[in-house]
Amino acid sequence: MPTRSPETFSRRNFLLSTAAGASLITLHPFSARAAANQAHLRIMETTDVHVHVLPYDYYADKPVDTVGLARTAAHINDIRAEATNSVLLDNGDFLQGNPMGDYIAYERGMKDGDLHPVIAALNTLGFDASTLGNHEFNYGLDFLMKSLAGANFPVVSANVVTERGADPTKDKGLVKPYVILDRKLKDGDGVEHPIRIGLIGFVPPQIMQWDRGHLEGRVQTRDIIAAAKAWVPVMREDGADIIVALSHSGIGSAQHTEGMENASVPLAAVEGIDAVLTGHSHLVYPSATFEGFDMVDATTGLIHGKPAVMGGFWGDTLGLIDLLLERDGTEWRVVSSSVETRQIYKRNDDRSITALVASVPEVEAAVAKDHEATLAYIRRAVGKTSAPLYSYFALVADDPSVQVVSQAQVWYIAGMLKGTEYETLPLLSAAAPFKAGGRGGPDYYTDVPAGDVAIKNVADLYLYPNTIRAVKVTGAQLKDWLERSAGIFNQITPGGADQLLLNPDFPSYNFDVIDGVTYEIDLSQPSKYGPKGEDLNPTASRISSLMLMGQPVDPAADFIIATNNYRAEGGGDFPGAKGDTIVFEGPDTNRDIIVRFIVEKGTIDPAADANWRFRPMPGTTVLFDTGPKAAAYLSAVKAVTIAPAGNGPNGFARFRITL
Ligand code: MN
Ligand code: MG
């Protein structure tokens, strides 16, 4: 049974204690704090749920306390109990993003009349409306429209259109651009008055690139601000008393640029919009993350002076905007507001997780059948691998567990760059072993035998929910990127025996192997960079014979490298990957790309191509520790001479490499 925070407990039970002893005080409903001509309206936001209804990690195949709309639902019920007037809105990215979404899309399908489990959960909670996120388009328009058909609530989006008109108001929308909810608001005296709540939705126009295969020739997008400026006056004319923007777009620059992806700051400035629900970037607002952002108050939740919120992702946070409205004759206006977020869990100082709320059984029940089916789906084969996928030798030789990640990344990026100026540049891929022993211990390796591959195996190949990126680097930066990786090795004395190969302070996730070029690592040389990327020996060079298709790499030539957001944005401080070389930014996780790659190919062949090796050093041996189960694959390891050398420390097996 998850424990509750004291705060949540007191709120739910209206129980306060005094110095004189516990006494029961019944708090008035939230709305009673308003005056006779005033009323409170509580606007609740979920965003970027990504099919996370249950608190379950389908990749790891185990329950977790960090995700799940069934948990957010507890906060929703609390707020509804406190408030007389509330609306519940979802801000998009509900349809895709975990194996339950993939199960419905790839396996069960959406026939006419089928109910999508995430829609079933939103229906159960009585959502008032939703908008479309970019991921709604990942499985195509037919799948999307069949899923939306089951929704008991309107779905709005003002900037995805099937036909463009002379101006946005003349467009033919894929769904309604806006809706107006006719509601009754109870004022401070308990008297009901009508209110017309206008809701309008927006999605990043970049969906045309991210899902080009599904969307080209079928829909078009408009700039978010252009669509807002055109539609908001129409909504006012249509009788909207207040207007809430459902902006599936992040909080970014205050400067509007045509087609910008994260447009919520200039959107808040649009006249007539009273409040903005934001999302897409999977962050929490208000929070210190947004300190220093132009026109954004990171503490109060005001953007351009208007209330705005971002409710995290995967159901971990509920966003809440409280509006105090005042009635002026027959019209309502916003007098004041407050913004907060409520989390479903907290991370303790020792990094352990404490659940703050329990799941709501009705929401769990709404997806119970599909949950069981998803469990069966992740546990059975979705494709085959013709080679075993193991990471035991990933730090000493080209490796199938890294190779398959690069294959999938290249497959995806090649499709994304088609028709762009980058299409003709050599496309390389950087990938590092994530599960490679170290502090994880001697069993902490990827080990999937040849044959069937299940979804839960993909978690083994790609541990982190990184998203895909491509960077453009020079040949010189490419070489230095590899120099940075090669810092994982100790400097080896030529002719010496049984020297320890690896620097234990260097994490394996910073050992990028770059596929698409061939190279050697000269261990006799000092490392150019330290374990954190610091410059150690500016003239040092461990990377030799760096070639593209048999020709030496020109330091001035351009290359595209497929990688992830962590690396591309400066993680590990890699040369050529400090945030200023990104040419493609995708919303898809590398893990999802691997799943799609396997599903689409049916059978994958991740056999390593031995594109890198240690430069031979006659008469020199080094020692390398790995998992004891490595012995089974010894004969398959290419481009390195390796033999068992007894036991290493802490349960590891020791191997001797003859250089
Ligand atoms: Mn999202
Ligand atoms: Mg390779």
XYZ file of C-alpha atoms and ligand atoms in Angstrom:
661
model
C 0.000 0.000 0.000
C 1.616 3.258 -1.050
C 1.944 5.875 1.639
C 0.410 9.308 1.319
C 2.161 12.573 1.865
C 0.815 14.375 4.947
C -0.295 17.190 2.670
C -2.434 14.953 0.506
C -3.807 13.190 3.552
C -5.004 16.343 5.265
C -6.523 17.661 2.072
C -8.457 14.545 1.391
C -9.816 14.124 4.883
C -10.286 17.767 5.809
C -8.593 16.877 9.060
C -6.439 19.415 10.843
C -4.803 18.983 14.217
C -4.290 21.719 16.799
C -2.002 22.032 19.807
C -4.958 21.247 22.053
C -5.415 17.904 20.350
C -6.933 16.651 17.164
C -10.155 18.275 16.127
C -12.241 17.974 13.004
C -12.701 21.078 10.930
C -14.831 20.879 7.826
C -13.342 23.091 5.147
C -15.717 24.834 2.817
C -15.632 23.737 -0.777
C -12.929 25.558 -2.697
C -15.475 27.663 -4.593
C -17.024 29.021 -1.399
C -13.972 31.236 -0.990
C -15.340 33.357 -3.841
C -17.597 36.358 -3.250
C -21.224 36.522 -4.416
C -20.378 37.812 -7.880
C -17.293 35.621 -8.164
C -16.625 31.970 -8.888
C -13.638 29.668 -8.907
C -12.904 27.460 -11.869
C -10.300 24.727 -11.504
C -8.663 23.607 -14.745
C -6.912 20.246 -14.502
C -4.339 19.159 -17.084
C -2.798 15.847 -17.992
C -0.288 15.837 -20.839
C 1.995 13.418 -22.646
C 0.379 10.382 -21.033
C 1.696 8.154 -23.851
C -0.635 5.222 -23.059
C 0.660 5.033 -19.484
C -2.607 4.191 -17.777
C -1.364 1.620 -15.282
C 1.672 2.063 -13.041
C 3.556 -0.575 -15.027
C 6.837 -0.583 -16.967
C 6.166 -2.925 -19.881
C 9.800 -2.911 -21.011
C 11.026 -4.089 -17.631
C 7.829 -6.150 -17.167
C 7.237 -4.949 -13.620
C 5.052 -2.487 -11.664
C 6.463 1.014 -11.068
C 5.305 3.974 -8.976
C 6.497 6.680 -11.370
C 3.866 6.488 -14.140
C 0.168 5.972 -14.708
C -3.010 7.913 -15.304
C -4.699 5.543 -12.824
C -2.568 7.297 -10.159
C -3.073 10.844 -11.509
C -6.763 9.962 -11.230
C -6.473 10.025 -7.429
C -5.469 13.706 -7.597
C -8.281 14.362 -10.061
C -10.811 12.841 -7.651
C -9.390 14.889 -4.767
C -9.666 18.138 -6.700
C -13.179 17.364 -7.868
C -14.157 16.682 -4.263
C -12.823 20.097 -3.229
C -14.069 22.142 -6.154
C -17.575 22.947 -7.214
C -16.449 24.006 -10.683
C -13.772 22.120 -12.572
C -12.810 20.994 -16.047
C -10.471 18.138 -16.902
C -8.395 18.461 -20.066
C -5.796 16.322 -21.774
C -3.083 18.064 -23.730
C -2.142 15.365 -26.260
C 0.366 12.568 -26.879
C -1.949 9.944 -25.386
C -1.999 7.332 -28.179
C 1.611 6.185 -28.500
C 4.680 5.717 -26.361
C 4.664 2.414 -24.558
C 4.202 -1.242 -25.523
C 0.451 -1.068 -24.810
C 0.190 1.518 -27.591
C 2.318 -0.654 -29.871
C 0.243 -3.710 -29.027
C -2.963 -1.991 -30.116
C -1.368 -0.530 -33.263
C 0.754 -3.451 -34.438
C -1.116 -6.453 -33.102
C -4.747 -5.970 -32.049
C -5.524 -3.166 -34.486
C -8.416 -0.702 -34.413
C -11.450 -2.044 -36.214
C -14.559 0.134 -36.497
C -16.168 0.193 -33.072
C -13.032 -0.859 -31.157
C -12.228 1.180 -28.077
C -8.587 2.183 -27.559
C -7.567 1.517 -23.922
C -6.220 5.027 -23.334
C -9.491 6.477 -24.672
C -11.359 4.076 -22.389
C -9.369 5.436 -19.431
C -9.990 9.080 -20.434
C -13.718 8.299 -20.836
C -13.820 6.669 -17.414
C -12.362 9.791 -15.842
C -14.855 11.995 -17.656
C -12.383 14.190 -19.503
C -14.026 17.322 -20.897
C -11.766 17.660 -23.951
C -8.372 16.866 -25.418
C -6.071 18.058 -28.164
C -3.788 16.195 -30.570
C -0.095 15.774 -29.769
C 2.529 15.005 -32.385
C 2.612 11.332 -31.400
C -1.089 10.920 -32.231
C 0.066 10.677 -35.867
C 2.645 7.907 -35.395
C 0.361 5.080 -36.486
C -1.324 6.934 -39.331
C -4.533 8.915 -39.770
C -6.873 5.942 -40.124
C -5.734 4.512 -36.777
C -6.026 7.950 -35.165
C -9.552 8.648 -36.404
C -10.778 5.189 -35.367
C -9.285 5.761 -31.904
C -10.886 9.211 -31.567
C -14.257 7.790 -32.595
C -14.459 6.106 -29.183
C -13.903 9.316 -27.219
C -16.836 10.651 -25.167
C -15.223 14.098 -25.295
C -14.330 16.541 -28.077
C -10.781 16.611 -29.486
C -9.646 19.955 -30.867
C -6.730 21.059 -33.030
C -6.632 24.354 -34.902
C -3.463 23.903 -36.964
C -3.745 20.454 -38.589
C -5.891 20.747 -41.679
C -6.967 18.528 -44.540
C -7.400 21.541 -46.812
C -5.886 24.990 -46.514
C -8.118 27.981 -47.129
C -7.244 31.614 -47.820
C -6.699 32.095 -44.077
C -6.805 29.667 -41.111
C -10.535 30.255 -40.499
C -11.210 28.997 -44.047
C -9.229 25.777 -43.498
C -10.866 22.363 -43.362
C -9.714 20.944 -40.035
C -8.821 17.318 -39.426
C -10.815 17.716 -36.189
C -12.662 20.754 -34.815
C -10.324 23.733 -34.287
C -12.112 24.661 -31.067
C -15.127 23.847 -28.920
C -17.151 25.889 -26.489
C -18.333 24.068 -23.390
C -21.616 25.356 -22.003
C -21.353 25.010 -18.244
C -22.865 26.343 -15.078
C -20.593 27.999 -12.520
C -21.617 28.186 -8.887
C -20.646 31.519 -7.384
C -19.616 32.284 -3.794
C -23.270 32.316 -2.733
C -23.947 28.977 -4.344
C -25.960 30.511 -7.169
C -25.473 28.997 -10.618
C -24.670 31.104 -13.666
C -23.977 29.987 -17.231
C -20.439 30.189 -18.602
C -19.103 29.388 -22.072
C -15.584 27.932 -21.854
C -13.672 28.056 -25.151
C -10.994 25.417 -25.791
C -8.589 25.522 -28.739
C -5.749 23.107 -29.546
C -2.310 23.283 -31.208
C 0.379 20.801 -32.282
C 3.978 21.363 -33.481
C 3.873 21.844 -37.279
C 6.954 19.557 -37.386
C 4.592 16.537 -37.545
C 4.847 16.943 -41.332
C 8.511 15.934 -41.115
C 8.276 13.472 -38.223
C 5.401 11.512 -39.740
C 5.813 12.439 -43.378
C 5.079 8.889 -44.518
C 1.634 9.015 -42.899
C 0.783 12.653 -43.518
C 2.202 13.865 -46.837
C -0.620 14.603 -49.267
C -3.253 14.029 -46.568
C -2.907 16.916 -44.112
C -1.025 20.187 -43.759
C -0.081 22.280 -40.756
C -0.262 25.957 -39.884
C 2.006 27.992 -37.672
C 0.633 27.830 -34.097
C 0.535 31.603 -33.574
C -1.013 32.284 -36.983
C -3.788 29.778 -36.258
C -4.354 31.218 -32.767
C -4.570 34.817 -33.966
C -7.101 33.815 -36.608
C -9.341 31.609 -34.455
C -9.432 33.338 -31.051
C -11.539 36.305 -32.277
C -13.905 33.803 -33.924
C -14.316 32.029 -30.578
C -15.103 35.304 -28.833
C -17.681 36.077 -31.471
C -19.064 32.607 -30.933
C -19.685 33.562 -27.306
C -16.655 32.186 -25.426
C -16.442 33.863 -21.992
C -12.946 32.571 -21.382
C -10.459 30.827 -23.697
C -8.043 28.090 -22.683
C -5.338 27.076 -25.168
C -4.441 23.380 -25.210
C -0.920 23.832 -26.492
C 0.883 20.569 -27.171
C 4.016 22.648 -27.468
C 6.797 23.459 -25.054
C 7.850 26.593 -23.205
C 10.735 28.033 -25.224
C 11.726 31.302 -26.821
C 9.560 34.410 -26.354
C 10.511 35.380 -29.891
C 8.007 34.036 -32.395
C 9.496 32.459 -35.493
C 7.350 31.019 -38.271
C 6.646 27.318 -37.663
C 8.364 27.177 -34.282
C 8.004 23.884 -32.379
C 7.857 25.187 -28.804
C 5.557 28.165 -29.163
C 3.759 28.378 -25.809
C 5.382 31.672 -24.748
C 4.328 33.724 -27.818
C 1.010 31.856 -27.697
C 0.334 33.161 -24.181
C 0.781 36.690 -25.572
C -2.053 36.251 -28.077
C -4.882 38.598 -27.129
C -8.011 36.832 -25.940
C -6.304 33.717 -24.574
C -6.846 33.492 -20.794
C -4.825 30.410 -19.837
C -2.367 28.043 -21.529
C -1.909 24.327 -20.991
C 1.544 23.383 -22.266
C 3.359 20.090 -22.822
C 5.385 18.198 -25.419
C 8.716 18.642 -23.646
C 7.860 16.309 -20.738
C 8.729 18.847 -18.070
C 6.954 20.399 -15.120
C 5.905 24.060 -15.080
C 6.025 26.072 -12.871
C 9.467 24.889 -11.771
C 13.069 26.062 -11.508
C 13.695 24.461 -14.926
C 12.266 27.614 -16.473
C 14.133 30.198 -14.430
C 15.498 32.947 -16.644
C 13.120 32.268 -19.547
C 11.956 35.502 -21.120
C 8.363 36.466 -20.166
C 8.102 33.318 -18.011
C 7.686 33.431 -14.230
C 9.120 30.097 -13.074
C 7.558 30.439 -9.606
C 4.020 31.753 -10.101
C 3.238 29.952 -13.366
C 2.542 33.132 -15.281
C 3.655 33.504 -18.912
C 3.105 37.004 -20.270
C 1.092 37.469 -17.072
C -1.329 34.640 -17.925
C -1.605 31.370 -15.997
C 0.095 28.398 -17.664
C 1.011 24.899 -16.555
C 2.855 21.778 -17.771
C 1.913 18.478 -16.161
C 5.040 16.378 -16.704
C 4.590 13.157 -18.661
C 3.414 9.531 -18.460
C 0.807 10.511 -15.865
C 3.390 11.506 -13.255
C 1.968 14.984 -12.644
C -1.380 16.721 -12.664
C -1.311 20.365 -13.700
C -3.770 22.689 -11.988
C -4.799 26.235 -12.846
C -7.241 27.947 -10.489
C -9.061 30.900 -11.967
C -11.031 33.375 -9.914
C -13.701 34.726 -12.249
C -15.885 37.731 -11.726
C -19.290 38.283 -13.220
C -19.858 41.633 -14.803
C -23.467 41.677 -15.919
C -23.635 38.588 -18.126
C -19.886 38.361 -18.815
C -17.105 36.617 -16.947
C -13.581 37.905 -16.620
C -10.480 36.486 -14.944
C -9.587 38.456 -11.803
C -6.757 36.332 -10.478
C -5.211 32.914 -10.820
C -2.890 30.447 -9.165
C -0.982 27.539 -10.648
C 0.324 24.352 -9.080
C 1.257 20.793 -9.977
C 0.646 17.591 -8.045
C 2.971 14.620 -8.400
C 2.083 10.940 -8.070
C 5.410 10.079 -6.435
C 8.390 11.638 -4.785
C 12.049 10.805 -5.121
C 13.741 10.496 -1.733
C 17.256 11.645 -0.888
C 18.562 8.108 -1.374
C 16.921 8.147 -4.848
C 14.279 5.625 -3.779
C 10.693 6.305 -4.872
C 7.679 6.798 -2.637
C 4.210 6.673 -4.177
C 2.050 9.586 -3.020
C -1.293 8.246 -4.228
C -2.920 4.894 -4.899
C -4.402 3.860 -8.249
C -8.101 4.466 -8.825
C -9.660 1.023 -9.388
C -12.214 2.201 -12.007
C -9.394 3.453 -14.244
C -7.411 0.244 -13.805
C -10.513 -1.774 -14.642
C -11.038 0.201 -17.867
C -7.796 -1.198 -19.312
C -7.508 -4.515 -17.453
C -8.161 -6.675 -20.498
C -5.757 -4.790 -22.738
C -3.172 -4.822 -19.958
C -3.252 -8.625 -19.852
C -2.998 -8.766 -23.630
C -0.060 -6.325 -23.571
C 1.755 -8.519 -21.050
C 1.375 -11.464 -23.410
C 2.567 -9.254 -26.279
C 5.783 -8.055 -24.598
C 6.623 -11.593 -23.557
C 6.299 -13.147 -26.987
C 8.331 -12.714 -30.150
C 7.729 -9.677 -32.344
C 10.605 -10.535 -34.639
C 13.674 -12.678 -34.962
C 17.382 -12.095 -34.745
C 19.690 -14.236 -36.848
C 22.593 -13.537 -34.463
C 22.698 -13.592 -30.666
C 22.563 -10.151 -29.032
C 25.106 -9.913 -26.231
C 27.239 -7.158 -24.756
C 29.957 -9.192 -22.967
C 32.668 -7.986 -25.354
C 31.204 -4.585 -26.267
C 34.188 -2.727 -24.793
C 36.861 -4.714 -26.624
C 35.396 -5.508 -30.030
C 32.613 -4.503 -32.373
C 29.512 -5.939 -30.815
C 26.034 -7.100 -31.875
C 24.186 -5.306 -29.047
C 25.653 -1.983 -30.203
C 25.450 -2.858 -33.896
C 21.670 -3.352 -33.809
C 21.145 0.079 -32.231
C 23.215 1.678 -34.996
C 21.362 -0.279 -37.676
C 18.017 0.988 -36.376
C 19.266 4.580 -35.978
C 20.663 4.667 -39.526
C 17.419 3.161 -40.897
C 15.362 5.872 -39.188
C 17.606 8.875 -39.889
C 18.057 7.928 -43.563
C 14.266 8.154 -43.932
C 14.080 11.476 -42.086
C 16.850 13.158 -44.105
C 15.493 12.020 -47.463
C 14.965 15.046 -49.676
C 16.947 17.359 -47.381
C 20.337 18.975 -48.012
C 21.894 16.294 -45.752
C 20.711 13.330 -47.805
C 23.949 12.977 -49.760
C 26.366 13.208 -46.811
C 27.853 9.999 -45.389
C 25.467 8.750 -42.673
C 27.203 7.260 -39.621
C 25.784 6.156 -36.277
C 27.086 6.421 -32.731
C 25.970 3.935 -30.070
C 27.391 2.842 -26.739
C 26.876 -0.281 -24.643
C 24.549 0.557 -21.750
C 24.563 -2.791 -19.981
C 28.224 -3.713 -19.759
C 29.003 -4.948 -16.262
C 30.843 -2.293 -14.289
C 29.019 -1.234 -11.129
C 25.987 -3.202 -12.365
C 27.867 -6.413 -11.558
C 28.802 -9.586 -13.450
C 25.238 -10.335 -14.604
C 24.605 -6.832 -15.883
C 24.891 -7.581 -19.584
C 22.589 -7.910 -22.561
C 22.190 -11.585 -23.488
C 19.483 -12.512 -25.988
C 20.039 -15.764 -27.897
C 19.533 -16.008 -31.659
C 15.910 -16.608 -32.596
C 12.878 -14.845 -31.172
C 13.108 -11.258 -29.961
C 10.451 -10.003 -27.552
C 9.628 -6.373 -26.752
C 11.004 -6.765 -23.260
C 14.366 -7.680 -24.796
C 14.535 -4.222 -26.366
C 14.764 -2.671 -22.904
C 17.971 -4.667 -22.574
C 19.354 -3.137 -25.732
C 18.332 0.402 -24.930
C 17.902 1.224 -21.256
C 17.177 4.931 -21.400
C 14.184 6.816 -22.845
C 16.485 8.980 -24.996
C 15.120 10.517 -28.174
C 16.707 10.438 -31.622
C 19.000 13.161 -32.982
C 21.326 13.620 -35.947
C 24.343 15.920 -35.898
C 26.566 17.231 -38.686
C 30.280 17.072 -37.890
C 33.556 17.487 -39.718
C 36.040 14.669 -40.224
C 38.195 16.306 -37.537
C 35.293 16.302 -35.056
C 34.481 12.702 -35.961
C 38.031 11.663 -35.090
C 37.944 13.593 -31.798
C 34.556 12.026 -30.945
C 36.304 8.648 -31.181
C 39.326 9.958 -29.226
C 36.886 10.898 -26.455
C 35.438 7.355 -26.467
C 38.888 5.773 -26.473
C 39.566 7.425 -23.101
C 37.930 4.366 -21.510
C 41.214 2.465 -21.995
C 44.327 2.701 -19.856
C 47.563 3.519 -21.688
C 49.300 0.234 -22.438
C 53.100 -0.263 -22.470
C 54.229 -2.082 -25.625
C 55.705 -5.482 -24.817
C 54.181 -5.546 -21.336
C 52.177 -8.511 -20.004
C 48.713 -8.621 -18.402
C 48.123 -4.892 -18.014
C 44.600 -3.852 -16.986
C 42.745 -2.583 -20.038
C 39.841 -0.515 -18.689
C 39.709 2.633 -16.590
C 36.966 1.769 -14.051
C 35.981 5.441 -13.660
C 34.855 5.685 -17.274
C 31.163 4.730 -17.736
C 30.391 2.414 -20.636
C 27.574 4.691 -21.881
C 30.297 7.148 -22.900
C 32.076 4.569 -25.019
C 30.516 5.456 -28.374
C 31.274 3.133 -31.232
C 30.780 4.870 -34.570
C 29.426 2.632 -37.281
C 29.882 3.436 -40.970
C 33.604 4.145 -40.727
C 36.513 1.802 -39.896
C 39.234 2.636 -37.402
C 41.888 1.325 -35.054
C 42.584 2.326 -31.456
C 46.270 2.625 -30.578
C 46.478 1.774 -26.869
C 50.201 2.677 -26.690
C 49.235 6.370 -26.916
C 47.923 8.511 -24.044
C 44.264 9.516 -24.132
C 43.508 12.911 -25.614
C 40.568 13.387 -23.212
C 39.881 12.561 -19.568
C 36.933 10.486 -18.273
C 34.701 13.595 -18.137
C 35.786 14.931 -21.516
C 38.441 17.265 -20.142
C 41.399 18.066 -22.426
C 44.376 16.021 -21.211
C 46.815 15.815 -24.097
C 45.804 18.088 -26.978
C 48.303 16.510 -29.380
C 47.616 12.882 -28.408
C 46.033 10.537 -30.949
C 44.785 7.015 -30.310
C 42.538 6.785 -33.361
C 44.371 5.638 -36.477
C 43.481 4.374 -39.944
C 40.141 6.195 -39.782
C 38.508 5.417 -43.129
C 35.250 5.807 -44.977
C 34.760 3.040 -47.527
C 38.502 2.331 -47.617
C 39.529 5.973 -48.065
C 41.121 8.087 -45.298
C 38.640 10.482 -43.666
C 39.207 14.081 -44.788
C 39.280 16.288 -41.637
C 37.377 18.992 -43.537
C 34.661 16.716 -44.962
C 31.109 16.697 -43.532
C 29.402 13.708 -41.935
C 26.007 13.026 -40.378
C 26.025 11.014 -37.142
C 22.810 9.457 -35.825
C 22.754 9.575 -32.022
C 20.505 10.489 -29.098
C 19.470 13.721 -27.363
C 21.798 13.075 -24.406
C 24.896 12.975 -26.572
C 23.847 15.563 -29.172
C 23.002 18.120 -26.498
C 26.383 17.810 -24.800
C 26.090 14.736 -22.537
C 29.603 13.412 -21.910
C 31.057 16.590 -23.456
C 31.936 14.989 -26.794
C 33.691 16.952 -29.553
C 31.184 17.716 -32.303
C 28.257 17.076 -29.924
C 27.802 20.145 -27.764
C 24.330 21.157 -28.869
C 25.412 23.316 -31.825
C 25.703 20.590 -34.489
C 22.152 19.189 -34.398
C 20.542 19.015 -37.837
C 17.634 16.714 -36.982
C 15.647 16.526 -33.773
C 13.076 13.747 -33.577
C 10.396 13.099 -30.955
C 10.778 9.322 -31.164
C 12.700 7.417 -28.549
C 15.653 5.371 -29.782
C 13.984 2.428 -28.034
C 10.772 2.834 -30.065
C 12.865 3.080 -33.208
C 14.513 -0.257 -32.411
C 11.072 -1.841 -31.839
C 9.766 -0.447 -35.145
C 12.936 -1.588 -36.906
C 12.477 -5.148 -35.641
C 8.720 -5.234 -36.353
C 9.236 -3.846 -39.858
C 12.209 -6.063 -40.773
C 10.770 -9.240 -39.252
C 14.252 -10.723 -38.982
C 17.256 -8.602 -38.087
C 20.907 -9.494 -38.628
C 22.864 -7.622 -35.981
C 26.124 -9.550 -36.468
C 28.936 -7.096 -35.729
C 30.866 -5.974 -38.791
C 34.192 -5.583 -36.955
C 34.543 -1.985 -38.122
C 36.937 -1.154 -35.277
C 39.759 -2.948 -33.514
C 42.816 -2.391 -31.361
C 45.972 -1.565 -33.304
C 48.256 -4.612 -33.077
C 51.036 -4.375 -30.453
C 53.286 -7.422 -30.839
C 54.222 -9.177 -27.600
C 51.673 -7.243 -25.521
C 48.793 -8.650 -23.455
C 46.030 -6.967 -21.486
C 43.410 -8.232 -19.043
C 39.703 -7.556 -19.332
C 36.913 -8.526 -16.922
C 33.422 -9.396 -18.088
C 30.457 -11.600 -17.131
C 31.181 -15.327 -16.751
C 28.511 -16.132 -19.339
C 30.761 -14.458 -21.951
C 32.637 -17.729 -22.377
C 29.783 -19.134 -24.495
C 30.335 -16.484 -27.177
C 34.130 -16.427 -27.197
C 34.508 -18.071 -30.594
C 32.183 -15.545 -32.256
C 34.202 -12.484 -31.280
C 35.928 -10.997 -34.310
C 38.991 -8.748 -34.630
C 40.415 -9.469 -31.186
C 42.457 -12.406 -29.873
C 40.961 -13.310 -26.543
C 41.222 -16.271 -24.153
C 39.999 -17.091 -20.615
C 42.366 -16.063 -17.810
C 40.587 -17.291 -14.693
C 38.452 -15.312 -12.272
C 38.291 -11.549 -11.910
C 37.113 -9.754 -8.738
C 33.486 -9.715 -7.503
C 32.212 -12.593 -9.612
C 33.542 -11.304 -12.928
C 35.420 -13.602 -15.309
C 38.865 -12.520 -16.503
C 40.045 -12.702 -20.096
C 43.428 -12.123 -21.687
C 43.675 -10.186 -24.939
C 46.780 -10.536 -27.084
C 47.198 -7.262 -28.902
Mn 5.191 13.629 -25.644
Mg 29.863 -1.990 -36.320
